[in-house]
Short mmCIF file of C-alpha atoms and ligand atoms in Angstrom, two decimals:
data_model
loop_
_atom_site.label_atom_id
_atom_site.label_comp_id
_atom_site.label_asym_id
_atom_site.label_seq_id
_atom_site.Cartn_x
_atom_site.Cartn_y
_atom_site.Cartn_z
CA MET A 1284 69.81 124.39 4.28
CA SER A 1285 72.08 123.64 6.34
CA PHE A 1286 75.45 122.41 4.63
CA GLY A 1287 76.61 120.92 7.79
CA ALA A 1288 77.75 117.46 8.72
CA ARG A 1289 74.13 115.66 10.03
CA ILE A 1290 72.72 112.14 11.07
CA ARG A 1291 69.78 110.33 8.92
CA ILE A 1292 68.47 107.82 11.16
CA ARG A 1293 66.40 105.26 9.42
CA LEU A 1294 63.82 103.55 11.65
CA GLY A 1295 63.10 100.87 8.75
CA ALA A 1296 66.49 99.58 9.48
CA LEU A 1297 66.28 100.01 12.84
CA GLN A 1298 62.68 97.88 13.10
CA HIS A 1299 64.54 95.36 10.04
CA ASN A 1300 67.45 95.05 12.22
CA PHE A 1301 64.99 94.18 15.46
CA SER A 1302 62.96 91.71 13.22
CA LEU A 1303 66.08 89.99 12.30
CA LEU A 1304 67.77 89.27 16.22
CA LYS A 1305 63.92 88.27 17.33
CA ASP A 1306 64.09 85.63 15.27
CA ALA A 1307 68.00 84.43 15.60
CA ALA A 1308 66.70 84.54 19.95
CA GLY A 1309 64.73 82.20 19.49
CA GLY A 1310 61.25 83.10 21.42
CA ALA A 1311 63.85 85.06 24.05
CA ARG A 1312 62.46 87.71 25.02
CA ILE A 1313 64.55 91.07 24.12
CA CYS A 1314 66.50 93.94 26.29
CA ALA A 1315 67.31 96.59 23.86
CA VAL A 1316 70.47 98.56 24.44
CA ILE A 1317 69.96 101.30 24.23
CA LYS A 1318 73.17 102.97 25.67
CA ALA A 1319 75.47 106.16 24.86
CA ASN A 1320 72.20 108.06 23.43
CA ALA A 1321 71.57 104.79 21.54
CA PHE A 1322 75.37 104.46 20.12
CA GLY A 1323 74.80 107.86 19.17
CA HIS A 1324 71.72 107.52 17.62
CA GLY A 1325 69.43 109.32 19.57
CA LEU A 1326 68.16 107.78 22.76
CA LEU A 1327 64.27 108.86 22.27
CA ALA A 1328 64.29 108.03 18.29
CA VAL A 1329 65.55 104.80 18.70
CA VAL A 1330 63.42 103.72 22.06
CA ARG A 1331 60.12 105.34 19.21
CA GLY A 1332 61.20 102.69 16.63
CA LEU A 1333 61.42 99.61 18.73
CA PRO A 1334 57.81 99.47 19.79
CA GLU A 1335 58.27 95.70 20.48
CA THR A 1336 61.37 95.40 22.28
CA ASP A 1337 60.86 93.51 25.90
CA SER A 1338 62.58 96.16 27.64
CA PHE A 1339 65.62 98.73 26.99
CA ALA A 1340 69.17 98.67 28.90
CA VAL A 1341 71.07 102.25 30.10
CA ALA A 1342 74.26 102.57 31.39
CA ARG A 1343 73.08 105.76 33.60
CA LEU A 1344 70.54 106.81 35.71
CA SER A 1345 69.96 110.21 33.53
CA GLU A 1346 69.34 107.96 30.92
CA ALA A 1347 66.65 106.15 32.64
CA ARG A 1348 65.18 109.45 34.14
CA MET A 1349 65.13 110.91 30.13
CA LEU A 1350 62.85 107.61 29.31
CA ARG A 1351 60.68 107.98 32.02
CA ASP A 1352 60.76 112.16 31.23
CA ASN A 1353 59.31 111.25 27.87
CA GLY A 1354 56.21 108.99 29.14
CA ILE A 1355 58.43 105.54 28.12
CA GLU A 1356 57.26 102.82 30.41
CA LYS A 1357 58.86 99.50 29.56
CA PRO A 1358 60.92 97.58 31.78
CA VAL A 1359 64.67 99.61 31.94
CA VAL A 1360 67.86 98.16 33.67
CA LEU A 1361 70.25 99.65 34.77
CA LEU A 1362 73.46 98.20 33.90
CA ALA A 1363 75.91 99.05 36.35
CA GLY A 1364 72.95 99.09 39.20
CA VAL A 1365 73.24 102.68 41.65
CA MET A 1366 76.83 103.96 43.50
CA SER A 1367 74.42 105.61 46.50
CA ALA A 1368 71.41 105.02 48.43
CA ASP A 1369 70.04 108.59 46.60
CA ASP A 1370 70.90 107.42 43.40
CA LEU A 1371 68.82 104.27 44.78
CA GLN A 1372 65.85 105.99 45.41
CA VAL A 1373 65.26 107.43 42.89
CA ALA A 1374 65.79 104.30 40.60
CA LEU A 1375 63.74 103.03 42.17
CA GLN A 1376 60.96 105.82 41.76
CA LEU A 1377 61.39 105.48 38.35
CA ASP A 1378 60.92 102.23 38.55
CA CYS A 1379 64.06 100.75 37.03
CA GLU A 1380 65.51 97.25 37.01
CA LEU A 1381 69.12 97.03 39.36
CA VAL A 1382 71.80 95.60 38.21
CA VAL A 1383 73.70 94.11 41.67
CA HIS A 1384 77.57 93.48 40.58
CA ASP A 1385 78.79 93.30 44.23
CA ARG A 1386 78.24 93.74 47.97
CA PRO A 1387 77.99 98.05 48.37
CA GLN A 1388 74.87 96.96 45.92
CA LEU A 1389 73.61 94.17 47.94
CA GLU A 1390 74.02 96.43 50.95
CA LEU A 1391 71.79 99.52 49.82
CA LEU A 1392 69.02 97.20 48.96
CA GLU A 1393 69.08 95.61 52.08
CA ALA A 1394 68.92 99.30 54.03
CA SER A 1395 66.40 100.28 51.64
CA GLY A 1396 62.68 100.84 52.90
CA PRO A 1397 60.60 98.50 50.89
CA GLY A 1398 59.86 98.50 47.17
CA ALA A 1399 59.17 96.03 44.46
CA ALA A 1400 62.39 96.28 42.62
CA THR A 1401 63.42 93.53 39.47
CA VAL A 1402 67.29 92.90 40.18
CA TRP A 1403 69.80 91.38 38.03
CA LEU A 1404 72.55 89.56 40.00
CA LYS A 1405 75.28 89.52 38.10
CA VAL A 1406 77.67 87.15 38.18
CA ASP A 1407 81.22 87.74 37.04
CA THR A 1408 81.86 83.76 34.89
CA GLY A 1409 85.31 85.68 33.18
CA MET A 1410 85.12 89.01 31.87
CA HIS A 1411 86.57 90.62 35.11
CA ARG A 1412 84.80 93.38 34.34
CA LEU A 1413 81.79 93.49 37.30
CA GLY A 1414 79.99 90.82 38.83
CA ILE A 1415 80.47 88.48 42.67
CA ASP A 1416 82.13 85.05 42.17
CA PRO A 1417 79.91 82.45 40.73
CA SER A 1418 80.27 80.41 43.84
CA ASP A 1419 78.73 83.80 46.20
CA ALA A 1420 75.64 83.41 43.44
CA SER A 1421 73.36 81.50 46.48
CA SER A 1422 73.78 83.51 48.82
CA TYR A 1423 73.61 87.20 47.51
CA LEU A 1424 70.52 85.47 45.94
CA ALA A 1425 68.91 83.87 49.25
CA ARG A 1426 69.78 87.68 51.09
CA LEU A 1427 68.26 89.65 47.99
CA ARG A 1428 65.31 87.59 48.07
CA ALA A 1429 65.23 88.79 51.51
CA CYS A 1430 64.92 92.67 50.38
CA ARG A 1431 62.26 94.53 51.28
CA ALA A 1432 62.76 96.40 48.30
CA VAL A 1433 63.33 94.12 46.05
CA ARG A 1434 59.93 91.86 43.95
CA GLU A 1435 61.73 89.55 42.02
CA VAL A 1436 65.80 88.16 41.59
CA ARG A 1437 67.46 87.33 37.69
CA LEU A 1438 70.72 86.37 37.01
CA MET A 1439 72.98 87.56 34.28
CA SER A 1440 76.24 87.79 33.14
CA HIS A 1441 78.17 89.56 30.05
CA LEU A 1442 80.54 88.21 28.19
CA ALA A 1443 84.48 88.95 26.62
CA ASN A 1444 85.17 87.15 23.22
CA ALA A 1445 81.77 86.88 22.02
CA ASP A 1446 82.95 88.04 18.69
CA ASN A 1447 85.87 85.52 18.10
CA THR A 1448 82.89 82.85 17.06
CA ALA A 1449 86.31 80.37 17.43
CA ASP A 1450 87.53 81.62 21.09
CA PRO A 1451 86.73 79.12 24.03
CA MET A 1452 86.68 82.10 26.84
CA THR A 1453 83.37 81.47 25.88
CA THR A 1454 82.59 78.50 25.78
CA ARG A 1455 84.29 78.40 29.34
CA GLN A 1456 82.34 81.75 30.15
CA LEU A 1457 78.81 79.86 29.96
CA GLN A 1458 79.38 76.91 31.55
CA SER A 1459 79.85 78.62 33.71
CA PHE A 1460 76.64 80.61 33.90
CA ASN A 1461 74.65 77.39 33.46
CA ARG A 1462 76.60 76.14 36.55
CA VAL A 1463 74.99 78.72 38.00
CA THR A 1464 71.80 79.18 36.78
CA ALA A 1465 71.32 75.30 36.55
CA ASP A 1466 69.01 74.88 40.31
CA PHE A 1467 67.98 78.60 39.61
CA ALA A 1468 64.00 79.21 38.57
CA GLY A 1469 64.08 82.53 37.61
CA ASP A 1470 65.28 84.50 34.40
CA ILE A 1471 68.62 84.66 33.27
CA SER A 1472 70.09 87.32 30.32
CA VAL A 1473 74.07 86.37 28.55
CA ALA A 1474 73.87 87.16 25.06
CA ASN A 1475 74.84 89.87 23.39
CA SER A 1476 74.83 90.77 19.96
CA ALA A 1477 77.80 88.20 18.98
CA ALA A 1478 75.74 86.10 21.06
CA ILE A 1479 72.81 85.79 19.32
CA LEU A 1480 74.32 85.56 16.11
CA GLY A 1481 77.20 83.21 17.04
CA TRP A 1482 76.40 81.49 19.44
CA ARG A 1483 73.10 80.82 19.83
CA GLU A 1484 73.31 76.73 21.14
CA ALA A 1485 75.61 77.90 23.30
CA CYS A 1486 73.18 80.37 24.91
CA GLY A 1487 69.84 77.93 24.85
CA LEU A 1488 68.01 80.20 21.84
CA THR A 1489 67.86 77.17 19.93
CA SER A 1490 65.86 75.30 23.09
CA ALA A 1491 62.60 74.08 23.17
CA ASP A 1492 61.56 76.59 25.70
CA THR A 1493 63.43 79.80 25.69
CA SER A 1494 60.65 82.07 27.78
CA ARG A 1495 62.48 82.35 30.65
CA ILE A 1496 66.11 83.43 28.72
CA TRP A 1497 66.63 87.78 28.18
CA VAL A 1498 69.28 88.74 24.93
CA ARG A 1499 70.65 92.08 25.26
CA PRO A 1500 71.36 93.17 21.25
CA GLY A 1501 73.16 96.79 21.34
CA ILE A 1502 75.34 96.73 18.33
CA ALA A 1503 73.56 94.56 15.76
CA LEU A 1504 70.67 96.38 16.38
CA TYR A 1505 72.06 99.55 14.83
CA GLY A 1506 72.95 97.48 11.88
CA ILE A 1507 76.83 96.70 12.55
CA SER A 1508 78.41 93.24 12.96
CA PRO A 1509 79.79 92.73 16.31
CA PHE A 1510 82.33 90.53 14.24
CA PRO A 1511 85.61 91.81 13.26
CA LYS A 1512 85.64 90.76 10.08
CA ARG A 1513 82.10 90.79 9.00
CA ARG A 1514 79.98 93.70 7.58
CA GLY A 1515 76.43 94.47 9.19
CA ALA A 1516 75.71 93.36 5.67
CA ASP A 1517 77.10 90.21 5.92
CA LEU A 1518 74.62 89.14 8.78
CA GLY A 1519 71.56 90.53 6.98
CA LEU A 1520 71.57 93.92 8.64
CA ARG A 1521 71.22 96.98 7.93
CA PRO A 1522 72.74 100.53 9.12
CA VAL A 1523 70.27 102.68 10.77
CA MET A 1524 73.33 105.35 10.84
CA GLN A 1525 74.02 107.48 8.08
CA PHE A 1526 76.37 110.46 8.75
CA GLU A 1527 76.44 112.96 5.54
CA SER A 1528 77.36 116.59 5.31
CA HIS A 1529 78.26 118.77 1.97
CA LEU A 1530 81.32 119.90 0.19
CA ILE A 1531 81.81 123.61 0.91
CA ALA A 1532 84.71 124.36 -1.56
CA VAL A 1533 86.71 122.70 -4.61
CA LYS A 1534 89.79 123.68 -5.06
CA PRO A 1535 92.89 122.43 -8.01
CA VAL A 1536 96.10 121.95 -5.97
CA ARG A 1537 99.53 121.08 -7.63
CA LYS A 1538 102.04 118.44 -7.57
CA GLY A 1539 103.51 119.13 -4.39
CA ASP A 1540 101.35 121.11 -2.80
CA ALA A 1541 100.98 120.46 1.11
CA VAL A 1542 96.83 120.22 2.40
CA GLY A 1543 96.22 121.11 5.84
CA TYR A 1544 97.31 121.42 9.33
CA GLY A 1545 100.55 120.13 9.62
CA GLY A 1546 101.35 119.51 6.29
CA THR A 1547 101.18 115.57 6.21
CA TRP A 1548 99.20 114.97 3.23
CA LYS A 1549 101.10 116.50 -0.55
CA ALA A 1550 99.78 116.41 -3.40
CA HIS A 1551 101.95 113.42 -5.81
CA HIS A 1552 100.16 115.09 -9.29
CA ASP A 1553 98.23 118.31 -9.58
CA THR A 1554 94.20 116.81 -8.19
CA ILE A 1555 91.42 118.66 -7.32
CA ILE A 1556 90.32 118.88 -3.44
CA GLY A 1557 86.97 118.85 -1.91
CA ILE A 1558 86.53 120.38 1.20
CA VAL A 1559 83.64 118.68 3.12
CA SER A 1560 82.03 120.15 6.35
CA ALA A 1561 82.36 117.80 8.63
CA GLY A 1562 85.25 117.19 11.31
CA TYR A 1563 85.96 116.11 14.80
CA GLY A 1564 83.79 118.65 16.54
CA ASP A 1565 81.17 116.84 14.52
CA GLY A 1566 82.25 113.34 15.67
CA TYR A 1567 84.61 112.23 12.37
CA PRO A 1568 87.73 111.16 14.42
CA ARG A 1569 90.94 113.09 14.14
CA PHE A 1570 92.82 109.98 14.46
CA LEU A 1571 91.32 108.64 10.97
CA PRO A 1572 94.04 108.86 8.29
CA SER A 1573 94.87 109.81 5.13
CA GLY A 1574 93.03 107.50 2.38
CA THR A 1575 90.12 106.96 4.99
CA PRO A 1576 87.13 106.07 1.85
CA ILE A 1577 84.71 108.59 2.08
CA LEU A 1578 81.18 109.07 -0.94
CA VAL A 1579 81.53 111.80 -2.73
CA ASN A 1580 78.86 111.87 -5.43
CA GLY A 1581 78.58 107.98 -4.82
CA ARG A 1582 81.77 107.99 -5.40
CA ARG A 1583 84.90 106.72 -2.75
CA VAL A 1584 87.53 109.10 -2.49
CA PRO A 1585 90.35 109.62 0.00
CA LEU A 1586 90.34 111.73 3.20
CA VAL A 1587 93.91 113.32 2.67
CA GLY A 1588 95.65 114.88 5.53
CA ILE A 1589 94.04 115.75 9.69
CA VAL A 1590 90.76 116.09 9.92
CA SER A 1591 90.34 119.66 11.67
CA MET A 1592 87.43 120.80 14.09
CA ASP A 1593 84.77 121.76 11.34
CA MET A 1594 86.27 120.72 8.08
CA LEU A 1595 88.31 117.83 6.68
CA ALA A 1596 89.63 117.46 2.55
CA VAL A 1597 89.46 114.45 -0.09
CA ASP A 1598 91.15 114.33 -2.87
CA LEU A 1599 88.38 114.41 -5.39
CA GLY A 1600 90.69 113.27 -8.46
CA PRO A 1601 92.12 115.29 -11.52
CA GLY A 1602 89.10 116.54 -13.48
CA ALA A 1603 86.83 116.00 -11.17
CA PRO A 1604 82.79 116.50 -11.96
CA ASP A 1605 81.33 117.81 -8.01
CA GLN A 1606 80.53 120.89 -6.94
CA PRO A 1607 79.81 122.82 -3.57
CA ALA A 1608 77.18 121.41 -1.87
CA ASP A 1609 77.26 118.42 -3.51
CA THR A 1610 76.32 115.26 -0.69
CA VAL A 1611 79.13 113.49 1.10
CA ILE A 1612 78.56 110.54 2.92
CA LEU A 1613 80.85 109.48 6.07
CA TRP A 1614 79.34 106.56 6.70
CA GLY A 1615 75.89 104.67 6.20
CA ASP A 1616 74.81 102.96 3.71
CA GLU A 1617 77.62 101.87 0.82
CA LEU A 1618 79.91 102.33 3.23
CA PRO A 1619 79.74 100.55 6.30
CA ALA A 1620 80.85 102.28 9.56
CA GLU A 1621 82.67 98.98 10.05
CA GLU A 1622 85.07 99.70 6.59
CA VAL A 1623 85.73 103.36 7.74
CA ALA A 1624 86.80 101.98 11.81
CA ALA A 1625 88.80 99.43 10.35
CA CYS A 1626 91.09 102.14 9.08
CA ALA A 1627 92.06 103.30 11.55
CA GLY A 1628 92.14 100.50 14.01
CA THR A 1629 89.20 100.82 15.93
CA ILE A 1630 85.73 99.36 15.78
CA ALA A 1631 82.64 101.15 14.45
CA TYR A 1632 81.29 101.32 18.12
CA GLN A 1633 83.36 104.03 18.68
CA LEU A 1634 82.44 105.94 15.65
CA ILE A 1635 79.05 105.64 15.87
CA CYS A 1636 79.04 106.44 19.16
CA GLY A 1637 81.41 109.73 18.94
CA VAL A 1638 78.80 111.64 16.70
CA THR A 1639 77.99 114.71 17.97
CA HIS A 1640 74.29 115.93 16.27
CA ARG A 1641 75.61 119.39 15.94
CA GLU A 1642 73.13 119.85 13.38
CA THR A 1643 69.39 118.40 13.77
CA SER A 1644 69.05 115.20 12.70
CA GLU A 1645 66.62 113.59 10.84
CA ILE A 1646 64.58 110.75 11.46
CA ILE A 1647 63.29 108.83 8.74
CA PRO A 1648 59.81 106.64 9.75
CA ALA A 1649 59.70 103.59 8.23
C1 PLP B 1826 76.50 97.12 25.92
C2 PLP B 1826 76.70 95.81 26.48
C3 PLP B 1826 75.33 95.08 25.91
C4 PLP B 1826 75.19 94.92 24.56
O1 PLP B 1826 76.50 95.18 23.73
P1 PLP B 1826 76.60 94.48 21.69
O2 PLP B 1826 78.11 94.01 21.83
O3 PLP B 1826 76.47 95.75 21.45
O4 PLP B 1826 75.35 94.15 21.40
C5 PLP B 1826 75.53 94.26 26.56
N1 PLP B 1826 75.29 93.81 27.84
C6 PLP B 1826 75.85 94.34 28.68
C7 PLP B 1826 76.53 93.94 30.32
C8 PLP B 1826 76.60 95.77 27.65
O5 PLP B 1826 77.31 96.63 28.36
#
C-alpha cells in the first residue's frame, strides 16, 4: 500500500449534485463543464459518472480528443473555439460544437469546406473577456448561417459576477443577453453554477418553456459552492473529491523549536508534530499558511510551517495519540475545500484544479 497523497472521487456525490442542478435548471438542458481535467477530478472518471448530461464543455482541443478517443459520443463544446484552420479541421473531425467569439474565428469558418458544425456565437454582455459586441450579433448570425461548415447557430454569453447575488451587473448582463436573444429562435445559454442556483428566474429557468435553454454548471457539479460566503453543503451539494494522505512521522518538539524550511513557525509549548506525506508537488499549495485546518483521525489540527514539495507538518498537540500511517484528510467531507481556500484568500476552484494525481486516484462508484 502507498502512503502518498491521493484523491478519492465519489461518483455518488457527482450524481447527487447533477440531479440537484437538473432540478434547479427546470427542464433546461445540461452542458457539464469538465475543463481543466474536470476541475482536477479526472476527465474520464467524471464523464463516465455523468451519463445523463446532455453535453460536455471543455477548454482545449486536446480534451475533446481525449473524450472521442475514449468513445464518448455526446456533444462536446469547445468553450474558446479554435485559433487556426488546422485546429478547425480537427475540431470538425472530432465533431465539436464550436464557440465563435471574434471575427478571425468567423473568417476561419467562412473559409472552411463543408461540415455540419453547431456553433455557439458568444456575445460579450459585460464581462469583457470573450465575445462579440451585442450590436454585431445579427450580422455574425447571418454570416455564420451562410457558412458551408455550419449546420446550426446558437447564442451564448458568460456572467462575470453571478456569485454575488446582489450585484446589479448580472441583471445588466442578463438584460443585454435577453435583448440579443429576443428575436432569435435557436438555442441559448448563459447560466453557470452561480446563476443556476442564484439567478434562476432571471435566467428563465422558472419559465414554462425552457426547451431552448442550456445551462453550463461547473463547480457545483463537484459539490463546491460558487458563492463566496456559502459552502456546498449549505446548498445541498456533496463534495466529490476527497484529498487525503497519511502521517509518515510523528515527533515531539520543544517550546521554541522551529519547524520546516525557513523556520517560519515555532512551537509555543512542547508539543507533537505530525509529518504528512503531501506537499505542493501533490497540489497542496505552498501558499496555504500556518493555521490552515487539516483533519487527522477526524480531528482538526493546524498546518504549521511552510509546505514542502512532498511533505507538510501539522501540530498534533501535546499528548496526541496519532501514529505513522494514520489517515489525514486535506479537504473533502468534514473539511470543505471552500474553508481551506479561504485560509489563503483564494477560491476552492484553484485548489481542486491543482491536484496532481501523483498517486493513482481511487474512483468510488455510486
Ligand atoms: C468555467 C465556465 C463555466 C462553469 O462555471 P462554474 O462557475 O464553474 O459553474 C461555464 N461557462 C463558461 C464559459 C466557463 O468558462
